[in-house]
mmCIF file of N, CA and C in Angstrom:
data_model
loop_
_atom_site.group_PDB
_atom_site.id
_atom_site.type_symbol
_atom_site.label_atom_id
_atom_site.label_comp_id
_atom_site.label_asym_id
_atom_site.label_seq_id
_atom_site.Cartn_x
_atom_site.Cartn_y
_atom_site.Cartn_z
ATOM 1 N N UNK K 1 43.722 11.346 -54.031
ATOM 2 C CA UNK K 1 45.028 12.017 -53.366
ATOM 3 C C UNK K 1 44.803 13.357 -54.032
ATOM 4 N N UNK K 2 45.400 14.338 -53.229
ATOM 5 C CA UNK K 2 45.664 15.735 -53.922
ATOM 6 C C UNK K 2 46.308 16.465 -54.658
ATOM 7 N N UNK K 3 46.201 17.341 -55.453
ATOM 8 C CA UNK K 3 47.594 17.989 -56.090
ATOM 9 C C UNK K 3 47.472 19.422 -55.841
ATOM 10 N N UNK K 4 47.917 20.228 -56.208
ATOM 11 C CA UNK K 4 48.350 21.457 -55.545
ATOM 12 C C UNK K 4 47.260 22.132 -56.471
ATOM 13 N N UNK K 5 46.927 22.003 -57.605
ATOM 14 C CA UNK K 5 45.981 22.520 -58.633
ATOM 15 C C UNK K 5 44.802 22.798 -58.244
ATOM 16 N N UNK K 6 44.224 21.588 -58.603
ATOM 17 C CA UNK K 6 42.750 21.459 -58.061
ATOM 18 C C UNK K 6 42.559 20.463 -56.963
ATOM 19 N N UNK K 7 43.102 20.361 -56.429
ATOM 20 C CA UNK K 7 43.272 19.570 -54.966
ATOM 21 C C UNK K 7 42.896 17.937 -55.216
ATOM 22 N N UNK K 8 42.497 17.352 -56.402
ATOM 23 C CA UNK K 8 42.296 16.288 -56.690
ATOM 24 C C UNK K 8 43.305 15.959 -57.747
ATOM 25 N N UNK K 9 43.552 14.674 -57.938
ATOM 26 C CA UNK K 9 44.320 13.826 -58.917
ATOM 27 C C UNK K 9 43.340 12.572 -59.814
ATOM 28 N N UNK K 10 43.245 12.064 -60.644
ATOM 29 C CA UNK K 10 42.713 11.289 -61.017
ATOM 30 C C UNK K 10 43.005 9.653 -60.879
ATOM 31 N N UNK K 11 42.494 9.132 -60.952
ATOM 32 C CA UNK K 11 42.158 7.628 -60.297
ATOM 33 C C UNK K 11 43.244 6.695 -60.838
ATOM 34 N N UNK K 12 43.641 7.243 -62.387
ATOM 35 C CA UNK K 12 44.640 6.344 -62.866
ATOM 36 C C UNK K 12 46.286 7.288 -62.001
ATOM 37 N N UNK K 13 45.873 8.258 -61.998
ATOM 38 C CA UNK K 13 47.464 8.873 -61.308
ATOM 39 C C UNK K 13 47.672 8.014 -60.388
ATOM 40 N N UNK K 14 46.663 8.257 -59.283
ATOM 41 C CA UNK K 14 46.269 7.792 -57.777
ATOM 42 C C UNK K 14 47.297 6.175 -57.911
ATOM 43 N N UNK K 15 46.496 5.799 -58.664
ATOM 44 C CA UNK K 15 46.822 3.994 -59.148
ATOM 45 C C UNK K 15 47.791 3.783 -59.370
ATOM 46 N N UNK K 16 49.103 4.371 -60.272
ATOM 47 C CA UNK K 16 49.729 4.437 -60.890
ATOM 48 C C UNK K 16 51.224 4.944 -59.333
ATOM 49 N N UNK K 17 50.528 5.746 -58.932
ATOM 50 C CA UNK K 17 51.470 6.079 -57.945
ATOM 51 C C UNK K 17 51.537 5.388 -56.597
ATOM 52 N N UNK K 18 49.954 4.172 -56.630
ATOM 53 C CA UNK K 18 50.344 3.489 -55.448
ATOM 54 C C UNK K 18 51.198 2.629 -55.698
ATOM 55 N N UNK K 19 51.026 2.114 -56.865
ATOM 56 C CA UNK K 19 51.795 0.871 -57.505
ATOM 57 C C UNK K 19 53.244 1.093 -57.802
ATOM 58 N N UNK K 20 53.575 2.294 -58.424
ATOM 59 C CA UNK K 20 54.931 2.279 -58.495
ATOM 60 C C UNK K 20 55.586 3.814 -58.298
ATOM 61 N N UNK K 21 55.203 4.122 -57.432
ATOM 62 C CA UNK K 21 55.471 5.691 -57.004
ATOM 63 C C UNK K 21 56.471 5.476 -55.778
ATOM 64 N N UNK K 22 57.154 6.176 -55.104
ATOM 65 C CA UNK K 22 58.113 6.112 -53.851
ATOM 66 C C UNK K 22 57.087 5.662 -52.783
ATOM 67 N N UNK K 23 57.660 4.127 -52.256
ATOM 68 C CA UNK K 23 56.766 3.347 -51.544
ATOM 69 C C UNK K 23 55.597 2.523 -52.142
ATOM 70 N N UNK K 24 55.562 2.448 -53.378
ATOM 71 C CA UNK K 24 54.548 1.993 -54.257
ATOM 72 C C UNK K 24 54.721 0.399 -54.171
ATOM 73 N N UNK K 25 53.555 -0.332 -53.924
ATOM 74 C CA UNK K 25 53.507 -1.656 -53.514
ATOM 75 C C UNK K 25 54.769 -2.385 -55.006
ATOM 76 N N UNK K 26 54.919 -2.171 -55.883
ATOM 77 C CA UNK K 26 55.921 -3.152 -56.795
ATOM 78 C C UNK K 26 56.930 -1.964 -56.662
ATOM 79 N N UNK K 27 57.646 -1.324 -55.532
ATOM 80 C CA UNK K 27 58.788 -0.751 -55.112
ATOM 81 C C UNK K 27 59.383 -0.945 -53.989
ATOM 82 N N UNK K 28 58.350 -1.639 -53.209
ATOM 83 C CA UNK K 28 59.180 -2.237 -51.602
ATOM 84 C C UNK K 28 59.852 -3.173 -51.837
ATOM 85 N N UNK K 29 60.828 -3.158 -50.575
ATOM 86 C CA UNK K 29 61.832 -4.563 -50.899
ATOM 87 C C UNK K 29 61.418 -5.770 -51.044
ATOM 88 N N UNK K 30 60.044 -5.964 -50.284
ATOM 89 C CA UNK K 30 59.402 -7.364 -50.649
ATOM 90 C C UNK K 30 58.948 -8.080 -52.034
ATOM 91 N N UNK K 31 58.283 -6.929 -52.732
ATOM 92 C CA UNK K 31 57.896 -6.800 -53.889
ATOM 93 C C UNK K 31 56.497 -7.461 -54.157
ATOM 94 N N UNK K 32 56.157 -7.801 -54.986
ATOM 95 C CA UNK K 32 54.791 -8.817 -54.818
ATOM 96 C C UNK K 32 54.680 -10.140 -54.560
ATOM 97 N N UNK K 33 55.780 -10.632 -54.464
ATOM 98 C CA UNK K 33 55.891 -12.039 -54.028
ATOM 99 C C UNK K 33 56.099 -12.225 -53.017
ATOM 100 N N UNK K 34 55.753 -10.980 -51.954
ATOM 101 C CA UNK K 34 55.864 -10.948 -50.185
ATOM 102 C C UNK K 34 54.929 -10.758 -50.382
ATOM 103 N N UNK K 35 53.691 -10.302 -50.643
ATOM 104 C CA UNK K 35 52.206 -10.214 -50.553
ATOM 105 C C UNK K 35 51.855 -11.489 -50.744
ATOM 106 N N UNK K 36 51.899 -12.194 -51.737
ATOM 107 C CA UNK K 36 51.839 -13.489 -52.568
ATOM 108 C C UNK K 36 50.922 -14.592 -51.263
ATOM 109 N N UNK K 37 49.675 -15.022 -51.388
ATOM 110 C CA UNK K 37 48.932 -15.661 -50.582
ATOM 111 C C UNK K 37 47.908 -16.213 -50.777
ATOM 112 N N UNK K 38 48.115 -17.771 -51.076
ATOM 113 C CA UNK K 38 46.787 -18.376 -51.589
ATOM 114 C C UNK K 38 46.130 -19.675 -50.284
ATOM 115 N N UNK K 39 45.263 -19.808 -50.155
ATOM 116 C CA UNK K 39 44.519 -20.792 -49.034
ATOM 117 C C UNK K 39 45.299 -21.758 -48.970
ATOM 118 N N UNK K 40 46.190 -22.116 -49.819
ATOM 119 C CA UNK K 40 46.924 -23.638 -49.300
ATOM 120 C C UNK K 40 48.014 -23.319 -48.810
ATOM 121 N N UNK K 41 48.487 -21.873 -48.986
ATOM 122 C CA UNK K 41 49.504 -21.498 -48.389
ATOM 123 C C UNK K 41 49.322 -21.346 -46.659
ATOM 124 N N UNK K 42 48.212 -21.013 -46.358
ATOM 125 C CA UNK K 42 47.450 -20.583 -44.981
ATOM 126 C C UNK K 42 47.471 -21.959 -44.125
ATOM 127 N N UNK K 43 46.750 -22.792 -45.057
ATOM 128 C CA UNK K 43 46.883 -24.215 -44.198
ATOM 129 C C UNK K 43 46.945 -25.592 -45.171
ATOM 130 N N UNK K 44 47.439 -26.494 -44.592
ATOM 131 C CA UNK K 44 47.489 -27.887 -44.980
ATOM 132 C C UNK K 44 46.332 -28.353 -45.088
ATOM 133 N N UNK K 45 45.385 -27.971 -44.206
ATOM 134 C CA UNK K 45 43.939 -28.760 -44.156
ATOM 135 C C UNK K 45 43.643 -28.366 -45.427
ATOM 136 N N UNK K 46 43.730 -27.170 -45.917
ATOM 137 C CA UNK K 46 43.141 -27.074 -47.440
ATOM 138 C C UNK K 46 43.256 -27.720 -48.340
ATOM 139 N N UNK K 47 44.622 -28.249 -48.674
ATOM 140 C CA UNK K 47 44.851 -29.364 -49.412
ATOM 141 C C UNK K 47 43.961 -30.804 -48.884
ATOM 142 N N UNK K 48 44.350 -30.856 -47.778
ATOM 143 C CA UNK K 48 43.512 -32.366 -46.896
ATOM 144 C C UNK K 48 41.855 -31.954 -47.381
ATOM 145 N N UNK K 49 41.353 -30.888 -47.274
ATOM 146 C CA UNK K 49 39.794 -30.733 -47.924
ATOM 147 C C UNK K 49 39.799 -31.466 -49.520
ATOM 148 N N UNK K 50 40.302 -30.853 -50.032
ATOM 149 C CA UNK K 50 40.648 -31.252 -51.868
ATOM 150 C C UNK K 50 41.074 -32.562 -51.761
ATOM 151 N N UNK K 51 42.033 -33.535 -50.934
ATOM 152 C CA UNK K 51 42.150 -34.800 -50.879
ATOM 153 C C UNK K 51 40.615 -35.737 -50.915
ATOM 154 N N UNK K 52 40.195 -35.073 -49.543
ATOM 155 C CA UNK K 52 38.880 -35.722 -49.467
ATOM 156 C C UNK K 52 37.495 -35.729 -50.792
ATOM 157 N N UNK K 53 37.744 -33.786 -50.817
ATOM 158 C CA UNK K 53 36.494 -34.092 -52.119
ATOM 159 C C UNK K 53 36.905 -34.955 -53.231
ATOM 160 N N UNK K 54 37.850 -34.985 -53.437
ATOM 161 C CA UNK K 54 39.050 -36.065 -54.800
ATOM 162 C C UNK K 54 38.667 -37.342 -54.770
ATOM 163 N N UNK K 55 38.683 -38.103 -53.533
ATOM 164 C CA UNK K 55 38.390 -39.203 -52.918
ATOM 165 C C UNK K 55 36.853 -39.366 -53.143
ATOM 166 N N UNK K 56 35.800 -38.128 -53.003
ATOM 167 C CA UNK K 56 34.251 -38.578 -52.904
ATOM 168 C C UNK K 56 33.959 -38.193 -54.438
ATOM 169 N N UNK K 57 34.826 -37.917 -55.284
ATOM 170 C CA UNK K 57 34.214 -37.996 -56.784
ATOM 171 C C UNK K 57 34.946 -39.271 -57.359
ATOM 172 N N UNK K 58 35.804 -39.552 -56.783
ATOM 173 C CA UNK K 58 36.609 -41.116 -57.677
ATOM 174 C C UNK K 58 35.341 -41.627 -57.102
ATOM 175 N N UNK K 59 34.817 -41.628 -55.877
ATOM 176 C CA UNK K 59 33.524 -43.265 -55.591
ATOM 177 C C UNK K 59 32.518 -42.639 -56.327
ATOM 178 N N UNK K 60 31.999 -41.521 -56.408
ATOM 179 C CA UNK K 60 30.918 -41.130 -57.022
ATOM 180 C C UNK K 60 30.707 -41.946 -58.460
ATOM 181 N N UNK K 61 32.300 -41.338 -59.256
ATOM 182 C CA UNK K 61 31.891 -42.034 -60.861
ATOM 183 C C UNK K 61 32.044 -43.252 -61.009
ATOM 184 N N UNK K 62 32.411 -44.003 -59.651
ATOM 185 C CA UNK K 62 32.344 -45.767 -59.681
ATOM 186 C C UNK K 62 33.819 -46.348 -59.955
ATOM 187 N N UNK K 63 35.082 -45.245 -59.362
ATOM 188 C CA UNK K 63 36.115 -45.616 -59.603
ATOM 189 C C UNK K 63 37.053 -45.446 -61.122
ATOM 190 N N UNK K 64 36.896 -44.785 -61.557
ATOM 191 C CA UNK K 64 37.325 -44.643 -63.125
ATOM 192 C C UNK K 64 38.633 -45.406 -62.979
ATOM 193 N N UNK K 65 39.031 -45.753 -64.605
ATOM 194 C CA UNK K 65 40.451 -46.159 -64.668
ATOM 195 C C UNK K 65 41.638 -44.638 -64.030
ATOM 196 N N UNK K 66 41.126 -43.301 -64.730
ATOM 197 C CA UNK K 66 41.875 -42.320 -64.520
ATOM 198 C C UNK K 66 40.890 -41.356 -64.039
ATOM 199 N N UNK K 67 41.312 -40.467 -63.191
ATOM 200 C CA UNK K 67 40.734 -39.310 -62.399
ATOM 201 C C UNK K 67 41.821 -38.079 -62.501
ATOM 202 N N UNK K 68 41.331 -37.305 -63.243
ATOM 203 C CA UNK K 68 42.487 -36.262 -63.334
ATOM 204 C C UNK K 68 42.501 -35.213 -62.413
ATOM 205 N N UNK K 69 43.088 -34.343 -61.782
ATOM 206 C CA UNK K 69 42.857 -33.154 -61.034
ATOM 207 C C UNK K 69 43.969 -32.470 -61.604
ATOM 208 N N UNK K 70 43.857 -31.409 -61.940
ATOM 209 C CA UNK K 70 44.474 -29.993 -62.750
ATOM 210 C C UNK K 70 44.547 -28.765 -61.696
ATOM 211 N N UNK K 71 45.950 -28.598 -61.246
ATOM 212 C CA UNK K 71 45.947 -27.505 -60.492
ATOM 213 C C UNK K 71 46.419 -26.025 -61.342
ATOM 214 N N UNK K 72 45.748 -25.055 -61.774
ATOM 215 C CA UNK K 72 45.519 -24.115 -62.361
ATOM 216 C C UNK K 72 46.229 -22.786 -61.624
ATOM 217 N N UNK K 73 46.393 -22.561 -60.111
ATOM 218 C CA UNK K 73 46.723 -21.758 -59.689
ATOM 219 C C UNK K 73 47.883 -21.672 -60.267
ATOM 220 N N UNK K 74 48.250 -20.218 -59.510
ATOM 221 C CA UNK K 74 49.798 -19.591 -59.829
ATOM 222 C C UNK K 74 50.821 -19.849 -58.978
ATOM 223 N N UNK K 75 50.664 -20.900 -57.814
ATOM 224 C CA UNK K 75 52.209 -21.428 -56.833
ATOM 225 C C UNK K 75 52.644 -22.073 -57.513
ATOM 226 N N UNK K 76 53.476 -22.763 -56.836
ATOM 227 C CA UNK K 76 55.015 -23.729 -57.097
ATOM 228 C C UNK K 76 54.775 -25.231 -57.123
ATOM 229 N N UNK K 77 53.339 -25.337 -56.955
ATOM 230 C CA UNK K 77 52.363 -26.918 -57.033
ATOM 231 C C UNK K 77 52.413 -27.449 -55.751
ATOM 232 N N UNK K 78 52.461 -26.148 -54.578
ATOM 233 C CA UNK K 78 52.109 -26.393 -53.268
ATOM 234 C C UNK K 78 50.658 -27.602 -53.153
ATOM 235 N N UNK K 79 49.610 -26.965 -53.529
ATOM 236 C CA UNK K 79 48.258 -27.549 -53.420
ATOM 237 C C UNK K 79 48.593 -29.198 -54.148
ATOM 238 N N UNK K 80 48.980 -29.590 -55.280
ATOM 239 C CA UNK K 80 48.902 -30.962 -55.684
ATOM 240 C C UNK K 80 49.755 -31.920 -54.842
ATOM 241 N N UNK K 81 50.928 -31.235 -53.910
ATOM 242 C CA UNK K 81 52.084 -32.004 -53.010
ATOM 243 C C UNK K 81 50.906 -32.099 -51.946
ATOM 244 N N UNK K 82 50.464 -30.883 -51.930
ATOM 245 C CA UNK K 82 49.567 -31.391 -49.973
ATOM 246 C C UNK K 82 48.433 -32.463 -50.664
ATOM 247 N N UNK K 83 47.720 -32.292 -51.543
ATOM 248 C CA UNK K 83 46.791 -33.573 -51.998
ATOM 249 C C UNK K 83 47.746 -34.729 -52.169
ATOM 250 N N UNK K 84 48.643 -34.871 -52.872
ATOM 251 C CA UNK K 84 49.330 -36.156 -53.012
ATOM 252 C C UNK K 84 49.468 -36.789 -51.327
ATOM 253 N N UNK K 85 50.108 -35.993 -50.846
ATOM 254 C CA UNK K 85 50.453 -36.727 -48.893
ATOM 255 C C UNK K 85 49.958 -36.770 -48.411
ATOM 256 N N UNK K 86 48.097 -35.767 -48.667
ATOM 257 C CA UNK K 86 47.234 -36.470 -47.885
ATOM 258 C C UNK K 86 46.582 -37.901 -48.635
ATOM 259 N N UNK K 87 46.383 -37.916 -49.754
ATOM 260 C CA UNK K 87 46.107 -38.923 -50.356
ATOM 261 C C UNK K 87 47.021 -40.267 -49.863
ATOM 262 N N UNK K 88 48.522 -40.078 -49.633
ATOM 263 C CA UNK K 88 49.205 -41.104 -49.437
ATOM 264 C C UNK K 88 48.763 -41.570 -47.866
ATOM 265 N N UNK K 89 48.540 -40.815 -46.973
ATOM 266 C CA UNK K 89 48.118 -40.705 -45.549
ATOM 267 C C UNK K 89 47.006 -41.199 -45.246
ATOM 268 N N UNK K 90 46.230 -41.375 -46.095
ATOM 269 C CA UNK K 90 44.711 -41.899 -46.082
ATOM 270 C C UNK K 90 45.056 -43.470 -46.581
ATOM 271 N N UNK K 91 45.687 -43.619 -47.433
ATOM 272 C CA UNK K 91 46.237 -44.793 -48.061
ATOM 273 C C UNK K 91 46.522 -45.490 -47.148
ATOM 274 N N UNK K 92 47.399 -45.385 -46.001
ATOM 275 C CA UNK K 92 48.062 -46.123 -45.527
ATOM 276 C C UNK K 92 47.184 -46.140 -43.729
ATOM 277 N N UNK K 93 46.328 -45.395 -43.842
ATOM 278 C CA UNK K 93 45.732 -45.854 -42.885
ATOM 279 C C UNK K 93 44.690 -46.966 -42.445
#
């Protein structure tokens, strides 16, 4: 980015303007949440793939009494909801 004196501004200033300046990423009406998207939001097939992997791990471990799957993502539980739905569908078929 350019300035009047030297023709250039530093990386820090350019980043601050891009994020917080007029029209910057955090100043837009939709905000950061409007930009957030993960694989689970792109397709239900991602959760189905995780469910299949979980089934394979369960089998490879000899079907232990307890098998934990922990979702440490920043979403609202969509991945685990999708995995549970996929496992339920597979159990019913």
